[in-house]
Coordinates of C-alpha atoms in Angstrom, one line a residue:
M811 CA -33.9 24.0 5.5
S812 CA -30.6 26.0 4.4
K813 CA -30.5 25.5 0.5
P814 CA -27.1 23.9 -0.2
D815 CA -24.0 25.9 -1.6
W816 CA -23.9 25.3 -4.6
G817 CA -20.6 27.3 -5.8
T818 CA -18.2 25.2 -3.1
E819 CA -15.5 23.7 -5.4
R820 CA -14.9 26.7 -7.8
A821 CA -14.7 28.9 -4.8
A822 CA -12.2 26.5 -3.9
R823 CA -10.3 26.4 -7.4
G824 CA -10.4 30.4 -7.0
E825 CA -8.6 30.2 -3.6
R826 CA -5.9 28.0 -4.7
L827 CA -5.2 29.9 -7.4
A828 CA -5.2 33.5 -5.9
A829 CA -2.9 31.9 -3.5
A830 CA -0.2 30.9 -6.4
G831 CA -0.9 34.8 -8.1
S832 CA 1.8 36.5 -6.5
L833 CA 4.3 33.1 -8.4
A834 CA 2.8 33.2 -12.0
K835 CA 3.3 35.8 -14.8
G836 CA -0.1 35.1 -16.8
K837 CA 0.4 31.2 -16.4
I838 CA 4.3 30.9 -16.4
V839 CA 5.7 30.1 -12.9
D840 CA 9.5 30.1 -12.8
S841 CA 11.0 26.4 -12.5
A842 CA 12.4 28.1 -9.3
D843 CA 9.9 28.3 -7.8
V844 CA 7.6 24.8 -8.7
T845 CA 7.8 24.1 -5.2
A846 CA 6.4 27.2 -3.5
L847 CA 3.7 27.3 -6.0
L848 CA 3.0 23.4 -5.1
E849 CA 2.6 24.4 -1.3
A850 CA 0.1 27.1 -2.7
V851 CA -2.3 25.1 -4.6
I852 CA -2.0 21.9 -2.7
R853 CA -4.2 21.1 0.3
P854 CA -3.3 18.7 3.0
G855 CA -5.0 15.5 2.5
D856 CA -6.0 16.5 -1.3
R857 CA -6.3 13.7 -3.7
V858 CA -2.7 14.1 -6.2
C859 CA -2.2 12.6 -9.8
L860 CA 1.1 13.2 -10.8
E861 CA 2.0 11.9 -14.2
G862 CA 3.3 9.0 -13.0
D863 CA 2.8 7.8 -16.6
N864 CA 3.8 3.9 -18.1
Q865 CA 6.6 5.5 -19.8
K866 CA 6.3 9.2 -19.8
Q867 CA 7.1 11.1 -16.3
A868 CA 7.0 14.4 -15.0
D869 CA 10.3 14.1 -13.5
L870 CA 10.2 18.0 -12.1
L871 CA 7.4 18.3 -10.8
A872 CA 7.6 14.6 -8.8
V873 CA 11.1 16.9 -7.7
A874 CA 9.1 19.6 -6.4
L875 CA 6.7 17.5 -4.6
A876 CA 8.9 15.4 -2.7
G877 CA 10.7 18.7 -1.8
V878 CA 7.4 20.8 -0.4
D879 CA 7.3 21.4 3.2
R880 CA 6.0 18.9 5.1
T881 CA 4.1 21.4 7.3
K882 CA 1.8 22.6 4.9
V883 CA 1.1 20.0 2.8
F884 CA 0.7 16.4 4.0
D885 CA -1.1 13.2 3.9
L886 CA -2.2 13.0 0.4
H887 CA -3.8 10.7 -1.9
M888 CA -2.0 9.8 -4.6
V889 CA -3.7 8.9 -7.6
Q890 CA -1.6 7.9 -10.1
S891 CA -1.4 4.9 -13.2
G892 CA 2.2 4.7 -12.8
V893 CA 4.5 4.7 -9.6
V894 CA 8.1 4.3 -11.5
L895 CA 10.1 7.4 -10.6
P896 CA 12.0 7.1 -6.6
E897 CA 10.4 10.6 -5.9
H898 CA 6.9 9.2 -6.6
L899 CA 7.7 7.2 -3.4
D900 CA 9.9 9.2 -1.7
V901 CA 6.7 11.8 -0.6
F902 CA 5.8 8.4 1.0
E903 CA 8.7 8.0 3.3
T904 CA 8.5 12.0 4.7
G905 CA 5.0 12.0 5.3
V906 CA 4.5 14.1 2.3
A907 CA 1.3 11.7 0.5
K908 CA 0.0 9.1 2.7
R909 CA -2.1 6.7 0.9
L910 CA -2.1 5.6 -3.0
D911 CA -3.8 4.3 -5.8
Y912 CA -1.7 2.9 -8.6
A913 CA -2.1 0.8 -11.4
Y914 CA 2.3 -0.5 -12.1
S915 CA 5.4 -0.1 -10.3
G916 CA 8.0 -1.7 -12.5
P917 CA 11.4 0.1 -12.0
Q918 CA 9.9 0.5 -7.9
A919 CA 8.7 -3.1 -7.6
A920 CA 10.8 -4.0 -4.8
R921 CA 10.9 -0.7 -2.9
I922 CA 7.2 0.0 -2.8
A923 CA 6.7 -3.7 -1.6
R924 CA 9.0 -2.8 1.4
M925 CA 7.3 0.0 1.9
L926 CA 4.0 -1.7 2.1
F927 CA 4.8 -4.3 4.3
G928 CA 6.6 -1.5 6.3
G929 CA 3.8 0.4 6.6
K930 CA 4.5 2.9 4.8
I931 CA 2.2 3.0 2.1
E932 CA -1.4 3.3 3.0
L933 CA -3.2 0.9 0.0
G934 CA -5.7 1.7 -2.0
A935 CA -6.0 -0.8 -4.6
V936 CA -3.3 -1.7 -7.5
H937 CA -5.6 -0.8 -10.5
T938 CA -6.1 -1.9 -14.3
Y939 CA -5.3 1.4 -16.1
L940 CA -8.8 2.0 -17.1
E941 CA -10.5 1.1 -13.7
L942 CA -8.2 3.7 -12.3
F943 CA -9.0 6.3 -15.4
A944 CA -12.7 5.0 -14.6
R945 CA -12.4 6.5 -11.0
Y946 CA -10.4 9.5 -11.9
F947 CA -14.4 10.6 -13.2
I948 CA -16.2 8.6 -10.2
D949 CA -14.7 8.9 -7.1
L950 CA -10.8 9.6 -7.2
T951 CA -11.1 12.9 -9.1
P952 CA -7.9 14.4 -8.7
N953 CA -8.2 18.0 -6.9
V954 CA -4.5 18.9 -8.4
A955 CA -2.7 17.3 -11.4
L956 CA 0.7 17.6 -12.1
I957 CA 1.0 17.1 -15.5
A958 CA 4.0 16.8 -18.3
A959 CA 3.7 17.9 -22.5
V960 CA 6.6 18.6 -25.1
S961 CA 5.8 22.6 -25.7
A962 CA 3.0 25.1 -24.5
D963 CA 1.9 28.8 -25.5
R964 CA 1.8 31.7 -23.3
D965 CA -1.7 30.6 -22.8
G966 CA -1.8 27.6 -22.1
N967 CA -2.4 24.6 -25.1
L968 CA -0.2 22.1 -25.0
Y969 CA 1.8 20.1 -27.5
T970 CA 1.9 16.3 -26.0
G971 CA 3.9 15.0 -28.7
P972 CA 4.2 11.2 -29.3
N973 CA 3.7 10.1 -25.6
T974 CA 0.4 11.7 -24.7
E975 CA -0.5 8.6 -23.1
D976 CA -2.8 9.4 -20.1
T977 CA -2.6 13.3 -19.8
P978 CA -6.0 14.4 -21.7
T979 CA -7.9 11.4 -19.2
V980 CA -6.3 13.1 -16.2
V981 CA -6.6 16.6 -17.0
E982 CA -10.4 16.0 -18.3
A983 CA -10.8 14.5 -15.1
T984 CA -9.1 17.6 -12.8
A985 CA -10.1 20.6 -15.1
F986 CA -13.9 19.9 -15.4
K987 CA -14.4 19.3 -11.6
S988 CA -13.0 22.5 -10.2
G989 CA -9.3 20.7 -9.6
I990 CA -5.8 22.7 -10.5
V991 CA -3.8 21.7 -13.5
I992 CA -0.2 22.7 -13.7
A993 CA 2.0 21.7 -17.1
Q994 CA 5.3 20.7 -16.7
V995 CA 6.9 22.1 -20.6
N996 CA 10.2 20.7 -22.4
A997 CA 9.3 24.8 -23.9
I998 CA 7.6 27.5 -24.5
V999 CA 6.9 28.4 -27.3
D1000 CA 4.9 31.3 -29.9
K1001 CA 3.4 28.6 -31.6
V1002 CA 2.5 24.7 -30.5
P1003 CA 2.8 22.2 -33.6
R1004 CA -0.7 21.3 -32.6
V1005 CA -3.2 21.7 -29.1
D1006 CA -3.7 18.7 -27.8
I1007 CA -4.8 19.9 -24.3
P1008 CA -6.7 23.3 -24.6
G1009 CA -5.4 26.0 -22.6
D1010 CA -9.0 27.2 -20.5
R1011 CA -8.0 23.4 -19.1
V1012 CA -4.5 24.2 -17.9
N1013 CA -4.0 26.7 -15.0
F1014 CA -0.2 27.2 -14.8
I1015 CA 2.4 26.0 -16.9
V1016 CA 6.5 25.5 -16.4
E1017 CA 9.0 25.3 -18.3
A1018 CA 11.3 22.6 -17.2
G1019 CA 14.4 23.1 -19.7
K1020 CA 15.0 19.7 -20.6
P1021 CA 13.1 16.9 -21.8
F1022 CA 10.7 15.0 -19.5
Y1023 CA 12.2 11.4 -18.7
V1024 CA 10.5 9.0 -20.9
E1025 CA 11.5 4.9 -20.2
P1026 CA 12.0 2.9 -23.6
L1027 CA 9.6 0.0 -22.2
F1028 CA 8.7 -1.8 -25.3
T1029 CA 12.6 -2.0 -26.4
R1030 CA 14.1 -6.1 -26.3
D1031 CA 17.3 -6.7 -28.3
P1032 CA 17.0 -9.6 -30.6
G1033 CA 20.2 -10.4 -29.6
A1034 CA 18.5 -11.8 -25.8
I1035 CA 15.7 -13.5 -27.2
T1036 CA 16.6 -17.5 -26.7
E1037 CA 15.8 -20.4 -28.8
M1038 CA 13.8 -21.9 -26.3
Q1039 CA 11.7 -18.0 -26.8
I1040 CA 11.8 -19.2 -30.2
L1041 CA 10.3 -22.6 -30.1
T1042 CA 7.3 -21.4 -27.5
A1043 CA 6.5 -18.2 -30.6
M1044 CA 6.8 -21.0 -33.2
L1045 CA 4.5 -23.0 -30.9
A1046 CA 2.2 -19.8 -30.2
I1047 CA 2.1 -19.0 -34.1
K1048 CA 1.0 -22.2 -35.2
G1049 CA -1.0 -23.4 -32.4
I1050 CA -3.2 -20.3 -31.7
Y1051 CA -2.7 -17.5 -34.5
A1052 CA -3.1 -20.0 -37.7
E1053 CA -5.7 -21.8 -35.5
Y1054 CA -7.7 -18.9 -35.2
G1055 CA -6.8 -17.0 -37.6
V1056 CA -5.9 -13.5 -35.0
K1057 CA -5.6 -10.5 -37.4
R1058 CA -6.6 -8.3 -34.5
L1059 CA -4.4 -8.4 -31.6
N1060 CA -2.5 -7.4 -28.4
H1061 CA 1.1 -8.3 -27.1
G1062 CA 2.6 -7.8 -23.9
I1063 CA 6.0 -7.2 -22.8
G1064 CA 8.4 -9.3 -23.2
F1065 CA 11.2 -11.2 -25.3
S1066 CA 8.6 -14.1 -25.7
T1067 CA 6.2 -12.3 -27.8
A1068 CA 9.0 -10.1 -29.6
A1069 CA 10.3 -13.7 -30.9
I1070 CA 6.8 -14.0 -32.5
E1071 CA 7.0 -10.4 -34.4
L1072 CA 10.3 -11.8 -35.4
L1073 CA 9.3 -14.6 -36.6
L1074 CA 6.0 -13.2 -38.5
P1075 CA 8.3 -12.5 -41.3
T1076 CA 10.1 -16.0 -41.7
F1077 CA 8.7 -18.6 -39.9
A1078 CA 4.6 -17.5 -40.1
E1079 CA 5.5 -16.3 -43.6
K1080 CA 6.7 -20.1 -44.8
L1081 CA 3.2 -21.1 -42.9
G1082 CA 1.3 -18.7 -45.8
L1083 CA 0.0 -16.4 -42.7
K1084 CA 1.1 -13.4 -44.4
G1085 CA -2.8 -11.6 -44.6
K1086 CA -4.5 -13.8 -42.3
I1087 CA -2.4 -13.3 -39.2
A1088 CA -1.5 -10.3 -37.1
T1089 CA -2.9 -7.3 -39.0
H1090 CA -4.5 -4.9 -37.3
W1091 CA -2.9 -4.1 -33.6
A1092 CA -3.1 -1.9 -30.1
L1093 CA 0.5 -1.9 -29.3
N1094 CA 3.1 0.6 -28.6
P1095 CA 5.4 0.8 -31.2
H1096 CA 7.4 -2.4 -30.8
P1097 CA 11.1 -2.1 -32.4
T1098 CA 10.8 -5.4 -33.5
L1099 CA 7.7 -5.3 -35.0
I1100 CA 9.6 -3.3 -37.9
P1101 CA 10.3 -6.1 -40.3
A1102 CA 7.4 -7.5 -40.0
I1103 CA 6.1 -3.8 -41.1
E1104 CA 8.3 -3.2 -43.6
S1105 CA 7.4 -6.8 -45.2
G1106 CA 3.8 -5.6 -45.6
W1107 CA 2.3 -7.8 -42.7
V1108 CA 0.9 -5.1 -40.4
T1109 CA -2.0 -3.0 -41.7
Q1110 CA -2.4 -0.9 -38.4
I1111 CA -1.2 0.3 -35.0
H1112 CA -2.7 2.0 -32.7
S1113 CA -0.6 2.9 -29.3
F1114 CA -0.8 3.5 -25.6
G1115 CA 1.9 5.5 -25.9
S1116 CA 5.2 6.2 -28.0
E1117 CA 9.0 4.1 -27.9
V1118 CA 12.1 6.6 -27.7
G1119 CA 14.1 6.1 -30.8
M1120 CA 10.7 5.5 -33.0
D1121 CA 9.6 9.1 -33.9
D1122 CA 11.0 9.2 -37.4
Y1123 CA 10.0 5.5 -38.3
I1124 CA 6.7 6.9 -37.1
A1125 CA 6.6 9.8 -38.9
A1126 CA 7.6 7.9 -41.8
R1127 CA 5.1 5.1 -41.5
S1128 CA 1.5 7.2 -41.6
D1129 CA -0.6 4.6 -42.9
V1130 CA 0.2 2.4 -40.1
Y1131 CA 0.8 4.7 -37.1
F1132 CA -2.1 7.2 -36.0
T1133 CA 0.0 9.9 -36.4
G1134 CA -1.1 14.1 -36.5
A1135 CA -0.3 16.4 -39.6
D1136 CA 2.9 17.7 -37.3
G1137 CA 3.8 14.2 -38.5
S1138 CA 4.2 12.4 -34.4
L1139 CA 2.2 10.0 -33.5
R1140 CA -1.3 10.1 -31.5
S1141 CA -1.3 7.8 -28.2
N1142 CA -4.3 7.9 -25.8
R1143 CA -3.8 5.0 -23.1
A1144 CA -7.3 5.1 -22.4
F1145 CA -8.6 5.1 -26.0
C1146 CA -6.3 2.2 -26.8
Q1147 CA -7.3 0.5 -23.3
T1148 CA -10.9 0.4 -24.8
A1149 CA -9.4 -0.6 -28.0
G1150 CA -7.6 -3.4 -26.5
L1151 CA -10.5 -4.9 -24.3
Y1152 CA -13.1 -4.3 -27.0
A1153 CA -12.0 -4.5 -30.7
C1154 CA -8.8 -7.2 -30.1
D1155 CA -9.7 -10.5 -30.2
M1156 CA -6.7 -11.7 -28.6
F1157 CA -4.4 -10.8 -26.1
I1158 CA -1.2 -12.7 -25.7
G1159 CA 1.9 -12.0 -22.5
S1160 CA 3.7 -13.4 -20.3
T1161 CA 3.6 -13.6 -16.1
L1162 CA 6.0 -14.3 -13.5
Q1163 CA 3.4 -16.5 -11.6
I1164 CA 0.4 -19.4 -12.8
D1165 CA -1.1 -21.4 -10.2
L1166 CA -3.3 -24.9 -11.1
Q1167 CA -6.3 -23.5 -12.4
G1168 CA -4.4 -20.8 -14.7
N1169 CA -4.4 -17.4 -12.5
S1170 CA -1.7 -15.7 -13.0
S1171 CA -0.1 -12.9 -11.7
T1172 CA 3.2 -10.6 -11.6
V1173 CA 3.4 -10.4 -7.9
T1174 CA 5.8 -11.8 -5.5
T1175 CA 6.2 -11.5 -1.5
S1176 CA 9.7 -9.3 -2.4
R1177 CA 8.2 -7.5 -5.7
I1178 CA 4.9 -5.3 -6.7
A1179 CA 5.1 -4.8 -9.9
G1180 CA 1.6 -3.9 -10.4
F1181 CA -0.8 -4.7 -13.6
G1182 CA -0.6 -1.8 -15.7
G1183 CA -3.2 -2.8 -18.7
A1184 CA -2.6 -6.6 -18.7
P1185 CA -5.8 -7.2 -17.2
N1186 CA -7.7 -4.6 -19.7
M1187 CA -6.3 -6.5 -22.6
G1188 CA -6.2 -10.1 -21.0
S1189 CA -9.9 -10.3 -19.6
D1190 CA -13.1 -11.6 -22.2
P1191 CA -15.1 -8.7 -21.8
R1192 CA -18.6 -9.2 -21.5
G1193 CA -20.2 -6.1 -23.5
R1194 CA -18.7 -7.5 -26.6
R1195 CA -21.4 -7.7 -29.3
H1196 CA -20.0 -8.3 -32.9
A1197 CA -18.1 -10.9 -34.0
S1198 CA -15.4 -12.2 -35.4
A1199 CA -14.1 -15.7 -36.5
P1200 CA -11.8 -16.3 -33.6
W1201 CA -14.2 -15.3 -31.5
L1202 CA -17.1 -17.2 -32.2
K1203 CA -14.4 -20.1 -32.8
A1204 CA -13.3 -19.7 -28.7
G1205 CA -16.8 -19.5 -27.9
E1206 CA -17.9 -22.7 -29.4
E1207 CA -15.2 -24.2 -28.1
A1208 CA -15.8 -22.9 -24.6
D1209 CA -19.6 -23.5 -25.2
P1210 CA -20.4 -26.3 -27.7
D1211 CA -23.9 -27.1 -26.2
S1212 CA -25.5 -23.7 -26.7
P1213 CA -27.4 -22.7 -29.3
A1214 CA -24.8 -20.8 -31.8
A1215 CA -27.2 -17.1 -32.2
L1216 CA -27.1 -17.2 -28.3
R1217 CA -23.4 -18.3 -27.7
R1218 CA -21.0 -15.4 -26.6
G1219 CA -18.0 -15.6 -28.3
R1220 CA -14.7 -15.5 -26.2
K1221 CA -11.7 -13.4 -26.3
L1222 CA -8.5 -15.4 -26.6
V1223 CA -5.8 -14.3 -23.5
V1224 CA -2.6 -16.4 -23.8
Q1225 CA -0.1 -16.8 -20.9
I1226 CA 3.3 -17.2 -22.7
G1227 CA 6.5 -18.2 -20.9
E1228 CA 9.1 -20.6 -20.0
T1229 CA 8.4 -23.4 -17.2
F1230 CA 11.1 -22.3 -15.4
G1231 CA 11.9 -18.4 -15.7
D1232 CA 14.7 -16.0 -15.1
G1233 CA 17.2 -17.3 -11.9
N1234 CA 15.6 -20.7 -12.5
V1235 CA 12.5 -19.7 -10.9
P1236 CA 9.5 -21.9 -11.9
M1237 CA 6.5 -20.2 -13.3
F1238 CA 4.0 -22.3 -12.4
V1239 CA 3.0 -22.9 -8.4
E1240 CA 0.7 -24.3 -5.9
H1241 CA -0.6 -21.0 -4.7
L1242 CA 0.3 -17.7 -6.0
D1243 CA 2.8 -15.6 -3.5
A1244 CA -0.5 -12.8 -4.6
L1245 CA -2.4 -14.7 -1.9
V1246 CA 0.4 -14.6 0.8
L1247 CA 0.5 -10.4 -0.3
A1248 CA -2.8 -10.1 0.7
E1249 CA -3.0 -12.1 4.2
K1250 CA 0.2 -10.0 5.1
L1251 CA -1.4 -6.5 4.2
S1252 CA -5.2 -7.7 5.4
L1253 CA -6.2 -6.7 1.2
D1254 CA -9.7 -7.7 0.8
L1255 CA -8.9 -9.0 -2.6
A1256 CA -5.5 -10.7 -3.6
P1257 CA -3.7 -8.9 -6.9
V1258 CA -4.9 -11.4 -9.3
M1259 CA -3.5 -9.9 -13.1
I1260 CA -5.6 -12.3 -15.3
Y1261 CA -8.1 -14.5 -13.4
A1262 CA -8.3 -18.0 -14.8
D1263 CA -11.5 -17.9 -16.2
D1264 CA -10.1 -16.0 -18.4
V1265 CA -7.6 -17.5 -19.5
T1266 CA -7.8 -19.4 -22.6
H1267 CA -4.1 -21.2 -23.7
I1268 CA -0.9 -21.6 -22.1
V1269 CA 2.1 -21.8 -23.8
T1270 CA 5.3 -23.4 -23.2
E1271 CA 8.3 -25.4 -24.5
E1272 CA 5.2 -28.2 -23.5
G1273 CA 3.0 -27.1 -25.6
V1274 CA 0.0 -25.4 -25.8
A1275 CA -2.7 -26.3 -23.4
N1276 CA -6.1 -25.3 -24.8
L1277 CA -8.4 -24.4 -21.5
L1278 CA -11.3 -24.0 -23.5
L1279 CA -11.9 -27.8 -24.1
C1280 CA -11.3 -28.6 -20.4
R1281 CA -14.9 -29.2 -19.0
D1282 CA -14.3 -29.5 -15.3
K1283 CA -12.1 -27.9 -12.8
D1284 CA -9.9 -31.0 -12.6
E1285 CA -9.6 -31.3 -16.4
R1286 CA -8.2 -27.4 -15.8
E1287 CA -5.6 -28.4 -13.7
Q1288 CA -3.9 -31.4 -15.7
A1289 CA -4.3 -29.5 -18.3
V1290 CA -1.8 -26.5 -16.6
R1291 CA 0.6 -29.6 -15.3
G1292 CA 0.3 -30.9 -18.8
V1293 CA 2.6 -28.0 -19.6
A1294 CA 4.4 -27.1 -16.4
G1295 CA 7.5 -29.1 -17.7
Y1296 CA 10.0 -30.2 -15.1
T1297 CA 8.5 -28.0 -12.2
D1298 CA 7.2 -29.3 -8.9
V1299 CA 3.4 -28.8 -10.7
G1300 CA 4.6 -30.5 -13.7
R1301 CA 5.8 -33.5 -11.9
G1302 CA 2.9 -34.0 -9.9
R1303 CA 0.3 -34.4 -13.3
D1304 CA -1.9 -37.4 -13.4
A1305 CA 0.0 -39.0 -16.9
K1306 CA -2.6 -41.0 -18.1
M1307 CA -5.2 -37.9 -17.7
V1308 CA -2.7 -35.8 -18.9
Q1309 CA -2.2 -38.5 -22.2
R1310 CA -6.0 -39.0 -22.7
L1311 CA -6.1 -34.7 -22.9
R1312 CA -3.4 -34.9 -25.3
E1313 CA -6.0 -37.2 -27.5
R1314 CA -8.5 -34.6 -27.0
G1315 CA -6.0 -31.9 -28.0
V1316 CA -7.1 -29.7 -25.2
I1317 CA -2.8 -30.0 -25.2
R1318 CA -0.5 -30.4 -27.7
R1319 CA 3.0 -31.2 -27.7
P1320 CA 5.4 -29.2 -30.3
E1321 CA 5.1 -32.4 -32.4
D1322 CA 1.7 -32.8 -32.5
L1323 CA 1.8 -29.1 -33.8
G1324 CA 4.4 -30.3 -36.6
V1325 CA 7.0 -28.2 -35.4
D1326 CA 10.9 -29.7 -34.6
P1327 CA 12.3 -28.2 -31.8
L1328 CA 15.8 -28.7 -33.1
D1329 CA 14.6 -25.8 -35.5
A1330 CA 13.8 -23.0 -33.1
D1331 CA 17.4 -21.7 -33.9
R1332 CA 18.3 -17.8 -34.1
S1333 CA 18.4 -17.8 -37.6
L1334 CA 14.6 -18.1 -38.2
L1335 CA 14.7 -14.3 -36.5
A1336 CA 14.2 -11.5 -39.1
A1337 CA 16.6 -9.4 -36.9
K1338 CA 18.8 -10.6 -34.7
S1339 CA 20.0 -7.2 -33.2
I1340 CA 19.5 -3.8 -32.3
K1341 CA 21.6 -2.7 -35.6
D1342 CA 19.4 -5.2 -37.4
L1343 CA 16.6 -3.6 -36.8
V1344 CA 17.6 -0.2 -37.5
R1345 CA 18.8 -1.6 -41.1
W1346 CA 15.2 -3.2 -41.8
S1347 CA 14.2 1.0 -40.7
G1348 CA 16.4 2.5 -42.8
G1349 CA 18.2 4.4 -40.3
L1350 CA 14.6 5.8 -39.2
Y1351 CA 15.2 3.6 -36.1
A1352 CA 17.4 6.3 -33.3
P1353 CA 17.5 3.2 -30.8
P1354 CA 18.2 4.2 -26.8
S1355 CA 22.0 4.6 -26.2
K1356 CA 22.0 1.9 -23.8
F1357 CA 21.2 -0.3 -26.9
R1358 CA 23.9 0.5 -28.8
N1359 CA 26.7 -1.7 -28.8
W1360 CA 27.9 -1.1 -31.9

């Protein structure tokens, strides 16, 4: 019996490096030769990870990959967390890429839907971030990783700066499995400010000559926050944050959660909640949290990535943020997702659709936005073994009959939104569009963002539904209908049963919580504009130009 050849992967890496040797001076490749470099090191059918993050984009490498010779590079399996740039989908139009496993596609949500329905993309799965990162180390290990960094020295040591995001995870999986790592950098320098990625894990560096693209994904203009969103924020603060004493939490993207952040120094302060709620966060540097930070509400924040314009503010608030000796943020999406999953007591975020049992999804028949980290943040981690007051209280509500010492706690998973969203489209539906998508694409699993058994509360302008207190499927359905307002789902409620649920505290209307909807006024916001946020920051926050209207 012949012995296995245990050096095939290293030998293949050697061949790839040799094929690109004439294009590199040491590790440095001229930007004009990037497409040729990719043609030299990528093989047909390779798994390629292209950053492709939530915010940070390896845009030079994305353009180069879209421009390779289709006869040399084809049928690639793209494994990347974010499908954000047009070039990320152009490679599928041309046949350079064939199969896709990803997590998030916000800006390309409509196009990716059309291409999936049109058969241009062979879909592996829509993942959560942690799920996709995990598979990098199991069965989706990249052969080639195309990444972005702020700067590099000539030995390939990389400085990733505030937007480190997915880079360490991608590099770790690729470099230690005989893969090729190519980094585009804004500049090649004599010495990097700090070594974020060691040079022995990087094979080639390309100076892009301009900063890589970063999407200001988490910036919300306080001027666009409505009184309805302020009302839902008030209900959440009084009905959930205060009730459970939630200190460790994550906020999803949206105007409702931005409203909560801006109500902490005003509405929540008047309730006497300072120091009792919202002190420790897994969160990107939301500009709308600046007033709460400046008011002494926030103790500590660990971030998935940074946010455009927040660098100087973060450097000046190192007591709150995780920063390096150079003063810049050290973000890490994998670590922060883990913190949000296991170390936080609550996730609260918005969605596009909620069904009768509380399943939620951001997938519609015309847009497939993916999930990002919401299913990680918004899930009850059954591996958790440490106790906290909110976790124990939620567990007792869900399972009052089990012995206390053996009862599992519960993470609070809250969906917040208005009964009718953009374009007067109802948030509540009888059946998720995700089911339609699964049928059309013959998927084994419908793309549900957060499953019903993880959702503990739903907040709308109608009130708060505490699903932990529901004892059967019928009660759960009526609790959902009870806060669904004048949508078709809401109008289909059993009025008597909803009233009984209200009497038990399963449903609580604004008046039950002592909240007058007429008090939901923009005067409650600690900042009413982007300019106000700049003032709160002492001039340290430098918002992107599209948010400057003064």
